Tab-separated table of C-alpha atoms and ligand atoms in Angstrom:
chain	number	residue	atom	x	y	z
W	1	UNK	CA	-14.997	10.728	-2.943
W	2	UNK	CA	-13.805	13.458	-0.627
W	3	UNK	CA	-13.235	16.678	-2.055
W	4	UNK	CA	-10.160	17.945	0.179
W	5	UNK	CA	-8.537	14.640	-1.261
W	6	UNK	CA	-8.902	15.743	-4.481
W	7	UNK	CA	-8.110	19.416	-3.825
W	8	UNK	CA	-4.828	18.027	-2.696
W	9	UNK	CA	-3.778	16.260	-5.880
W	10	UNK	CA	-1.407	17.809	-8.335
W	11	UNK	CA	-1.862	18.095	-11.942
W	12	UNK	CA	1.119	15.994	-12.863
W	13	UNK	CA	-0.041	12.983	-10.613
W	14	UNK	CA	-3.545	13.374	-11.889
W	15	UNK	CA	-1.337	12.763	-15.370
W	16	UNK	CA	0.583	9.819	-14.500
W	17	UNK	CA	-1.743	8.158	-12.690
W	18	UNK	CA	-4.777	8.659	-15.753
W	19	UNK	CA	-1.990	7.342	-18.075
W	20	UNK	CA	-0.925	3.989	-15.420
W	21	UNK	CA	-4.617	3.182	-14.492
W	22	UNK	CA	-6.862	4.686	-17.595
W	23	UNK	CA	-10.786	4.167	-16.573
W	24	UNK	CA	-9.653	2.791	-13.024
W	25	UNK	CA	-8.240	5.906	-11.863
W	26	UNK	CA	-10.988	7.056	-10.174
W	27	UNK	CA	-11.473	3.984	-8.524
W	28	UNK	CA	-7.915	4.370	-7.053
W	29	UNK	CA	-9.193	7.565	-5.449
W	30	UNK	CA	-12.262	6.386	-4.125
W	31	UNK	CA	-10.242	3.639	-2.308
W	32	UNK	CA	-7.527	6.064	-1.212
W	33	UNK	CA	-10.249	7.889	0.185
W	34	UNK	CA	-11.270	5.135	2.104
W	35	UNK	CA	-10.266	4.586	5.789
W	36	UNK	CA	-8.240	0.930	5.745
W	37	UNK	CA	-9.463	-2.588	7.557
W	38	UNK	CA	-7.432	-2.999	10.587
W	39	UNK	CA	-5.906	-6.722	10.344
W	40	UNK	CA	-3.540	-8.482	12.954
W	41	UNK	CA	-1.443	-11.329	12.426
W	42	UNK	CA	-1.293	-13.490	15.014
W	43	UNK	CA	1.653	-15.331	16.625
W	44	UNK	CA	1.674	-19.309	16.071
W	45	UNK	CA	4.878	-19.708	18.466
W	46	UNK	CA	3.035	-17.999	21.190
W	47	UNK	CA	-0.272	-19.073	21.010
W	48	UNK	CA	-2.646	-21.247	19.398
W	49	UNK	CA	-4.423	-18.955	16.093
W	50	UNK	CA	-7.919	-20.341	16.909
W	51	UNK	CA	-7.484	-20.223	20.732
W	52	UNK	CA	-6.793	-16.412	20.255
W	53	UNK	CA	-9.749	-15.811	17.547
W	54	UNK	CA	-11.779	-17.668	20.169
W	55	UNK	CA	-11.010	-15.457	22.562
W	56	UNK	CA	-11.548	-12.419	20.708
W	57	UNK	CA	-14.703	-13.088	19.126
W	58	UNK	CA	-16.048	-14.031	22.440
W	59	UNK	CA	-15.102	-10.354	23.608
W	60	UNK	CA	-16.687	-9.157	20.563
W	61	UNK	CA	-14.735	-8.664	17.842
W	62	UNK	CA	-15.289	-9.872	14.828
W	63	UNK	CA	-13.027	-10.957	12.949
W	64	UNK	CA	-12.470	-12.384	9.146
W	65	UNK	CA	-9.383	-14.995	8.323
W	66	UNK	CA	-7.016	-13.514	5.465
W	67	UNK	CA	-7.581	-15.693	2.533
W	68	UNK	CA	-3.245	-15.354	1.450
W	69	UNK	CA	-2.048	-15.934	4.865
W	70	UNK	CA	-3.798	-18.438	7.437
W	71	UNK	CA	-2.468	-16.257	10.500
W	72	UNK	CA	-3.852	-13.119	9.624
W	73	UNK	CA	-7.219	-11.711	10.085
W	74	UNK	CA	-9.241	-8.659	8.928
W	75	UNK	CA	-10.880	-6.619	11.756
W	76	UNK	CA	-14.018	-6.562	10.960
W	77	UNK	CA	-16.170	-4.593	14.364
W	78	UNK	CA	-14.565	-4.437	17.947
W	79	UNK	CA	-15.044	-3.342	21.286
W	80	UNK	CA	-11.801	-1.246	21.517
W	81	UNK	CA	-8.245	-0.829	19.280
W	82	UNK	CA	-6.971	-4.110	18.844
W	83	UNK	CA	-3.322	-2.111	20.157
W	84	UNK	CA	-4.801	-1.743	23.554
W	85	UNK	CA	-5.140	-5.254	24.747
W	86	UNK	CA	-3.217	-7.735	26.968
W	87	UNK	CA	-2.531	-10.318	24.127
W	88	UNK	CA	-1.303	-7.622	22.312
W	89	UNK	CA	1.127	-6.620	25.061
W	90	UNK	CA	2.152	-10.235	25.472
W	91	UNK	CA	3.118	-10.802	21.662
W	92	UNK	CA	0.046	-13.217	20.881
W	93	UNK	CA	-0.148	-11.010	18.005
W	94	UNK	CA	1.003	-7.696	15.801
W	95	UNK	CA	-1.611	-5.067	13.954
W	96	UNK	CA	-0.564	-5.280	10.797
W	97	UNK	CA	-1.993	-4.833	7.670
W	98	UNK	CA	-3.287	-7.205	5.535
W	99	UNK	CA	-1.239	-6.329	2.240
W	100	UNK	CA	1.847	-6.169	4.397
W	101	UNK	CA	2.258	-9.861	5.059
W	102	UNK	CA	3.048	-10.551	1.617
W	103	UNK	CA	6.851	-10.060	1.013
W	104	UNK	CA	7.212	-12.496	3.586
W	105	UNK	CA	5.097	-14.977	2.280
W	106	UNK	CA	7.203	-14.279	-1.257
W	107	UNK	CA	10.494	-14.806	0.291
W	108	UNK	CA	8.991	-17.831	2.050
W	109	UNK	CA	11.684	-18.309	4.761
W	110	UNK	CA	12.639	-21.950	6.275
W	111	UNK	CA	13.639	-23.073	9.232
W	112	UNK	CA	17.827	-22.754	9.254
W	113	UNK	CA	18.550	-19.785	6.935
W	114	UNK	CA	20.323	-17.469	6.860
W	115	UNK	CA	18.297	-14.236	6.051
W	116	UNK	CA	18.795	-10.146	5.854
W	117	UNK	CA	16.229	-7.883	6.699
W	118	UNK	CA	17.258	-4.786	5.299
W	119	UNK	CA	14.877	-1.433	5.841
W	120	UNK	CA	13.135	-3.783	9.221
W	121	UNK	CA	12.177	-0.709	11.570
W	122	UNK	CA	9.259	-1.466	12.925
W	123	UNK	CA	9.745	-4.791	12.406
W	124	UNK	CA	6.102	-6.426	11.516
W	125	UNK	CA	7.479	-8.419	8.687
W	126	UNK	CA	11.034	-9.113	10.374
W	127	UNK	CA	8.769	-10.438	13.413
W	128	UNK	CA	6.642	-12.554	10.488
W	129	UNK	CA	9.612	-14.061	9.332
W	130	UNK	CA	11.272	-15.100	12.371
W	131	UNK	CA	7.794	-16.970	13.360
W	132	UNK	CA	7.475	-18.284	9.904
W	133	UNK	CA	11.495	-19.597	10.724
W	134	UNK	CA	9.935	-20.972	14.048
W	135	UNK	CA	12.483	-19.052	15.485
W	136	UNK	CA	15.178	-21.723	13.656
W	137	UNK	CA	18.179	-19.939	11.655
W	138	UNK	CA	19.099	-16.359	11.703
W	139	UNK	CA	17.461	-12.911	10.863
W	140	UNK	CA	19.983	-10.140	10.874
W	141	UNK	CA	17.295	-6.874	11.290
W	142	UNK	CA	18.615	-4.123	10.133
W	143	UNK	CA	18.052	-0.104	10.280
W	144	UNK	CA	19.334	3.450	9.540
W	145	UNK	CA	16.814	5.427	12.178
W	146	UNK	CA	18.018	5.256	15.459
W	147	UNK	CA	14.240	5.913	16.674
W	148	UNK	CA	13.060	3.330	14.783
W	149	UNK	CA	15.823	1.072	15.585
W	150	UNK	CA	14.155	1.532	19.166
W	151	UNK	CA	10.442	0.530	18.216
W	152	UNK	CA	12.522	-2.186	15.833
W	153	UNK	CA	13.269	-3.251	19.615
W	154	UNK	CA	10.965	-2.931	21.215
W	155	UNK	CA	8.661	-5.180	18.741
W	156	UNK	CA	11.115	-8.055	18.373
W	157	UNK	CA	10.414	-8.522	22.173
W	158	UNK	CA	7.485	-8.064	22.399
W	159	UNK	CA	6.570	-11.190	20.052
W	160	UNK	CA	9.863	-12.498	21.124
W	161	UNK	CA	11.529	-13.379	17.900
W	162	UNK	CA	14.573	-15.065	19.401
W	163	UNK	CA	16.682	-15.657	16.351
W	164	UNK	CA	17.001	-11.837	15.219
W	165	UNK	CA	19.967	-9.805	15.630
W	166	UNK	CA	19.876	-6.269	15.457
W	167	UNK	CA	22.230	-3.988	13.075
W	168	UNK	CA	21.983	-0.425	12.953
W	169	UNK	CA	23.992	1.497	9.591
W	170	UNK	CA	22.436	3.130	6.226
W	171	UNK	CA	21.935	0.047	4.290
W	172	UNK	CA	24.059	0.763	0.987
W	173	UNK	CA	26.882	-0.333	3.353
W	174	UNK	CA	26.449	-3.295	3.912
W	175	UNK	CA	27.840	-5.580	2.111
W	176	UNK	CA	30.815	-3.553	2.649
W	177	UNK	CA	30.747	-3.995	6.166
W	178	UNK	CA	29.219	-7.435	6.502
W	179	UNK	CA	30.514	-8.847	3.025
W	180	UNK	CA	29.243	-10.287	-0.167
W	181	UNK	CA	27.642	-13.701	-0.983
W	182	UNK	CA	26.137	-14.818	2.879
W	183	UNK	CA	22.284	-14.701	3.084
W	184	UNK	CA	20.297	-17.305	1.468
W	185	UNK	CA	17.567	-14.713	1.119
W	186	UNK	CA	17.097	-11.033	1.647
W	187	UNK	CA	14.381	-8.709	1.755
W	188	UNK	CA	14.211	-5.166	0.934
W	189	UNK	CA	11.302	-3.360	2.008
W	190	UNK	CA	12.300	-0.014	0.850
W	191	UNK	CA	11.860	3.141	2.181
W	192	UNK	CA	9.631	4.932	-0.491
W	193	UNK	CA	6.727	7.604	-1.209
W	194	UNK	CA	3.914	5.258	-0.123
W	195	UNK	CA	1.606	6.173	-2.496
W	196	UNK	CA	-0.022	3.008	-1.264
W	197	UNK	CA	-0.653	4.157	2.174
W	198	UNK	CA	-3.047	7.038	1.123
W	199	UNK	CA	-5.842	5.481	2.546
W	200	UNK	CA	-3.834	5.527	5.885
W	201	UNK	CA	-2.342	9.161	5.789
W	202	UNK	CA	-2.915	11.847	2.974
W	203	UNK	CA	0.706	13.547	3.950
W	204	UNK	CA	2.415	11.027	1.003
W	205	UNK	CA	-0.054	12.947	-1.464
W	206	UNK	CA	0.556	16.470	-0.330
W	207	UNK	CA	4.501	15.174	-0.537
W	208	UNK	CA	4.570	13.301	-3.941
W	209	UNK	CA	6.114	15.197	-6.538
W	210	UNK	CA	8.429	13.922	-9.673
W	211	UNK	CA	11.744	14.967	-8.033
W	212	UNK	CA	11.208	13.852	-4.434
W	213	UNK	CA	10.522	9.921	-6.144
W	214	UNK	CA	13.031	10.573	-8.100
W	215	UNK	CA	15.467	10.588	-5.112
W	216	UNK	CA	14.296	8.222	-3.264
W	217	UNK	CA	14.308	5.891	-6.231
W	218	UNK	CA	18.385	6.572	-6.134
W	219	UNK	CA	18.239	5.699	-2.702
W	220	UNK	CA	16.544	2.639	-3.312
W	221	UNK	CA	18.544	1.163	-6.496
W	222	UNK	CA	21.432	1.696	-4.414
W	223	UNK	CA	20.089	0.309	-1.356
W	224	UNK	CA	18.700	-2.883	-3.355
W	225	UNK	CA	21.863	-3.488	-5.582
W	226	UNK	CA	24.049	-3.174	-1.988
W	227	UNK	CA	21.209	-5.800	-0.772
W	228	UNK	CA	21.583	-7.982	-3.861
W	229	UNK	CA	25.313	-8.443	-3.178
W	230	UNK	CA	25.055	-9.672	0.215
W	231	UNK	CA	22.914	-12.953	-1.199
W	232	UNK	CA	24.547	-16.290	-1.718
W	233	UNK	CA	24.316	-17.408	-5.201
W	234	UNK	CA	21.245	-19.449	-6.119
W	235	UNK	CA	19.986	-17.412	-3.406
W	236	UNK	CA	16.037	-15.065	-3.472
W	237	UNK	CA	15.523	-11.667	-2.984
W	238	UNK	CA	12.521	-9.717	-2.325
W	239	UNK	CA	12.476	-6.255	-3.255
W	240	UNK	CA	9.045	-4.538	-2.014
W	241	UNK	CA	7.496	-1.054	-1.619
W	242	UNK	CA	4.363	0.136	-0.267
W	243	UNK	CA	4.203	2.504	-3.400
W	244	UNK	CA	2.000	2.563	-7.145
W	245	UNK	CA	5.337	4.650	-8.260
W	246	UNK	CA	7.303	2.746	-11.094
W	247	UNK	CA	10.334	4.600	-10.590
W	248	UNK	CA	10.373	2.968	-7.400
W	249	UNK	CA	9.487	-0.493	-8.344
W	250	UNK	CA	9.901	-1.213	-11.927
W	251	UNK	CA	12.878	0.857	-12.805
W	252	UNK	CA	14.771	-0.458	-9.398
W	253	UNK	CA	14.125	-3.940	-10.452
W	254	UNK	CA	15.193	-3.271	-13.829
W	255	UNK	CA	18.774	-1.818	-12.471
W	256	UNK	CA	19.282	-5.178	-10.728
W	257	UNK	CA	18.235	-7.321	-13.835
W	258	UNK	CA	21.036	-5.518	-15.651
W	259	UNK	CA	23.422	-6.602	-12.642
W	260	UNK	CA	22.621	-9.873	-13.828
W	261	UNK	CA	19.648	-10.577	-11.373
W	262	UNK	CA	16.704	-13.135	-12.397
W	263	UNK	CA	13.171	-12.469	-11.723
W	264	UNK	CA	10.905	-15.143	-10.539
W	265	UNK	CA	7.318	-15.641	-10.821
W	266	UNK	CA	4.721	-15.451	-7.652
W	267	UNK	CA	2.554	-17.752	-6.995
W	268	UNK	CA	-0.124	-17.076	-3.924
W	269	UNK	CA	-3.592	-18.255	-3.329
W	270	UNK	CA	-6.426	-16.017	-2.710
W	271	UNK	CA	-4.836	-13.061	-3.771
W	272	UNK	CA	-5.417	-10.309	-6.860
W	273	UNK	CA	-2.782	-8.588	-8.333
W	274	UNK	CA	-1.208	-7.365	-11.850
W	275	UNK	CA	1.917	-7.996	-13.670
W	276	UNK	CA	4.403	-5.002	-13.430
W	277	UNK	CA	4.715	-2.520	-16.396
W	278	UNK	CA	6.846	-3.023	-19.038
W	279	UNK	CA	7.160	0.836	-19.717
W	280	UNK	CA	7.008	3.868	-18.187
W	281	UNK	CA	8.255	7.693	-19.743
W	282	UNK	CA	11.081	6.959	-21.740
W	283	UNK	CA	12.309	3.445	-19.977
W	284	UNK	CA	11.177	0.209	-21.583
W	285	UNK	CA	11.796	-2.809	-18.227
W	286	UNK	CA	11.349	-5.506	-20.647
W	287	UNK	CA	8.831	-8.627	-20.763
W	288	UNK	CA	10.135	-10.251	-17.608
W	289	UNK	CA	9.419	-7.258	-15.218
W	290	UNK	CA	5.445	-8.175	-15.725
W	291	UNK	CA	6.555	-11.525	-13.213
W	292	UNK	CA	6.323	-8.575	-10.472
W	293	UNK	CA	3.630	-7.584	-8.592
W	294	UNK	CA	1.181	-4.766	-8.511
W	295	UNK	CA	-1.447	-4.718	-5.931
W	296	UNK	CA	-3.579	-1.530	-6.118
W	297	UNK	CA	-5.986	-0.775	-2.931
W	298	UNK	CA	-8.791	-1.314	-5.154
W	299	UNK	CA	-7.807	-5.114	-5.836
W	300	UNK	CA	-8.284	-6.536	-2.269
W	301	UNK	CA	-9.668	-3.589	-0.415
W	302	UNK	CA	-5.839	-3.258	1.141
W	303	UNK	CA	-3.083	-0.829	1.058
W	304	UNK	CA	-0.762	-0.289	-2.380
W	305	UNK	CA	1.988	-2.629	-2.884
W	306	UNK	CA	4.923	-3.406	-4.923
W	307	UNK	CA	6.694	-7.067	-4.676
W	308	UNK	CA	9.022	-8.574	-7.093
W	309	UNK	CA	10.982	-11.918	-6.433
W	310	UNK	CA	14.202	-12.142	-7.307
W	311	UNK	CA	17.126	-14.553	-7.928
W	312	UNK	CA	20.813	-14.251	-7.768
W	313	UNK	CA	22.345	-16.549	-10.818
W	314	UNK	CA	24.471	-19.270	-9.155
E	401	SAM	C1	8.941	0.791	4.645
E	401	SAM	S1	9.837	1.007	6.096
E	401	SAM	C2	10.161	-0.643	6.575
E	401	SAM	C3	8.990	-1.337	7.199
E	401	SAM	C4	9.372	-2.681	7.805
E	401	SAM	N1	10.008	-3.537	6.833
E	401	SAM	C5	8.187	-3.397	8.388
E	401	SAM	O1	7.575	-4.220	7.700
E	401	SAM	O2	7.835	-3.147	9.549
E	401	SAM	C6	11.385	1.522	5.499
E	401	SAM	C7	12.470	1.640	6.562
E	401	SAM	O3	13.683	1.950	5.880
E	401	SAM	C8	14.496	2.669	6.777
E	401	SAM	N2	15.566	3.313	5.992
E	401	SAM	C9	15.545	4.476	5.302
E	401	SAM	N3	16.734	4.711	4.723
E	401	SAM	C10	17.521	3.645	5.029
E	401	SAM	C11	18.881	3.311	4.742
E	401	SAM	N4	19.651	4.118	3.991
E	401	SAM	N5	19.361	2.168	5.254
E	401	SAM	C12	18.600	1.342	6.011
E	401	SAM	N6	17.319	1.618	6.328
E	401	SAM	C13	16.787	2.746	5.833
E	401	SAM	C14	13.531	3.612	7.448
E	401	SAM	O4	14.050	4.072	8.685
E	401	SAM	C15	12.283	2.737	7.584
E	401	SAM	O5	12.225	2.182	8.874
């Protein structure tokens, strides 16, 4: 493992994250040490997944089908950045990674609903959804950033998602602004300290301390409980980070279960994950928190996520 990534972790993380992971914690740092597999996910309303894989393998790529979601593919070897290409240009697919497709599979969105897209900037699972929709029902894509509300954009037409519309406000608004009890499903993929995305960047290490998650985990309960109140009754929720922190995940799906919210187990094929943590410090979640998911780097050789599925009482 690389020394100037351990040079750059702090005693108190070292701490936590012996006490979360015990004998796997330095196989979380060797991963996080490890440069990420590229994946794409290619576009089934624009072009036909095997015509596209074809095409690419014929140029040289290689490439290696997702085993959770038929559409996406790991990047094995290549002849350039999958980014630079035509098809890419044209929609025919997004680089995203592999670990990423996930909420949406969760939330599982039908043709005909109504969804919320809370925190969508740049918009790679907002764009999964709207294909998994078939571009049937509505996706209201929403964003504080004004930049990112640009690339948000910019990506919905590039893969021309045709049922999205685009809202920019800081998302513990809106249910005052757009009201309570409309989406038949929502999903929050918070901002966070993406612990998980280590392998991608080491700035989230040199940032991570106690008090900076413990402000963006008030950003986020208050951000997921003014998410939660936008749903219908009966209706799912997906709250997901790309962080190992539970006082990101855990504790913010705790603070909606005592709003009265259900959680829901996952079920997906070809994936490995744990059950949340039923305690972390001082804060006990309870038994039903371990229907959440954990999915460390190590797991699927992916990035670090967080998903939990949740249901609003009818
Ligand atoms: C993890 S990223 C979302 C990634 C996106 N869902 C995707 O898959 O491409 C979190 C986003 O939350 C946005 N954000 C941060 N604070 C927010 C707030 N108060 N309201 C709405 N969005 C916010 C950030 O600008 C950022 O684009």
């Amino acid at each position: 493992m690389s020394i100037i990534l351990k040079e750059m972790i702090k005693p108190e993380f070292e701490k936590r994250y012996r006490k979360l992971l015990g004998e796997e914690y330095e196989i979380l740092l060797s991963f996080m040490a490890k440069k990420p597999i590229p994946s794409i996910r290619v576009n089934p309303m624009k072009v036909d997944p095997n015509w596209m894989v074809e095409k690419l393998e014929r140029l040289g790529w290689r490439l290696q089908q997702i085993s959770w979601y038929g559409n996406g593919y790991r990047v094995i070897e290549g002849p350039e950045r999958l980014g630079n290409t035509e098809w890419h240009q044209l929609g025919f697919y997004y680089v995203q990674e592999a670990a990423s497709m996930i909420p949406p599979i969760v939330l599982s969105p039908k043709s005909g609903e109504k969804i919320l897209d809370l925190a969508a900037s740049p918009g790679s699972k907002t764009t999964q959804i709207s294909e998994m929709m078939k571009y049937e029902g509505v996706i209201v894509a929403n964003d504080v950033n004004p930049s990112r509300v640009d690339t948000l954009i910019a990506n919905i037409q590039r893969m021309g998602s045709l049922n999205v519309i685009i809202t920019m406000m800081d998302g513990r608004l809106v249910s005052s602004r757009l009201g309570h009890d409309i989406f038949d499903k929502v999903l929050l993929d918070a901002p966070c300290s993406s612990l998980g995305e280590i392998r991608r960047s080491w700035g989230a290490l040199a940032r991570w301390s106690p008090k900076s998650v413990s402000k963006i985990s008030r950003l986020q309960v208050s951000l997921a409980k003014a998410a939660y109140r936008t749903l219908k009754p009966g209706g799912l929720m997906v709250y997901s980070t790309c962080t190992l922190e539970p006082k990101e995940n855990e504790w913010v799906v705790y603070n909606l279960m005592k709003a009265g919210a259900i959680i829901e187990d996952i079920h997906i094929k070809g994936l490995k994950w744990r059950s949340g943590i039923e305690r972390w410090l001082s804060w006990e979640f309870g038994g039903e928190i371990r229907k959440t998911m954990r999915i460390y780097p190590q797991d699927n050789d992916t990035l670090g996520f967080y998903v939990a599925l949740i249901r609003k009482p009818m």
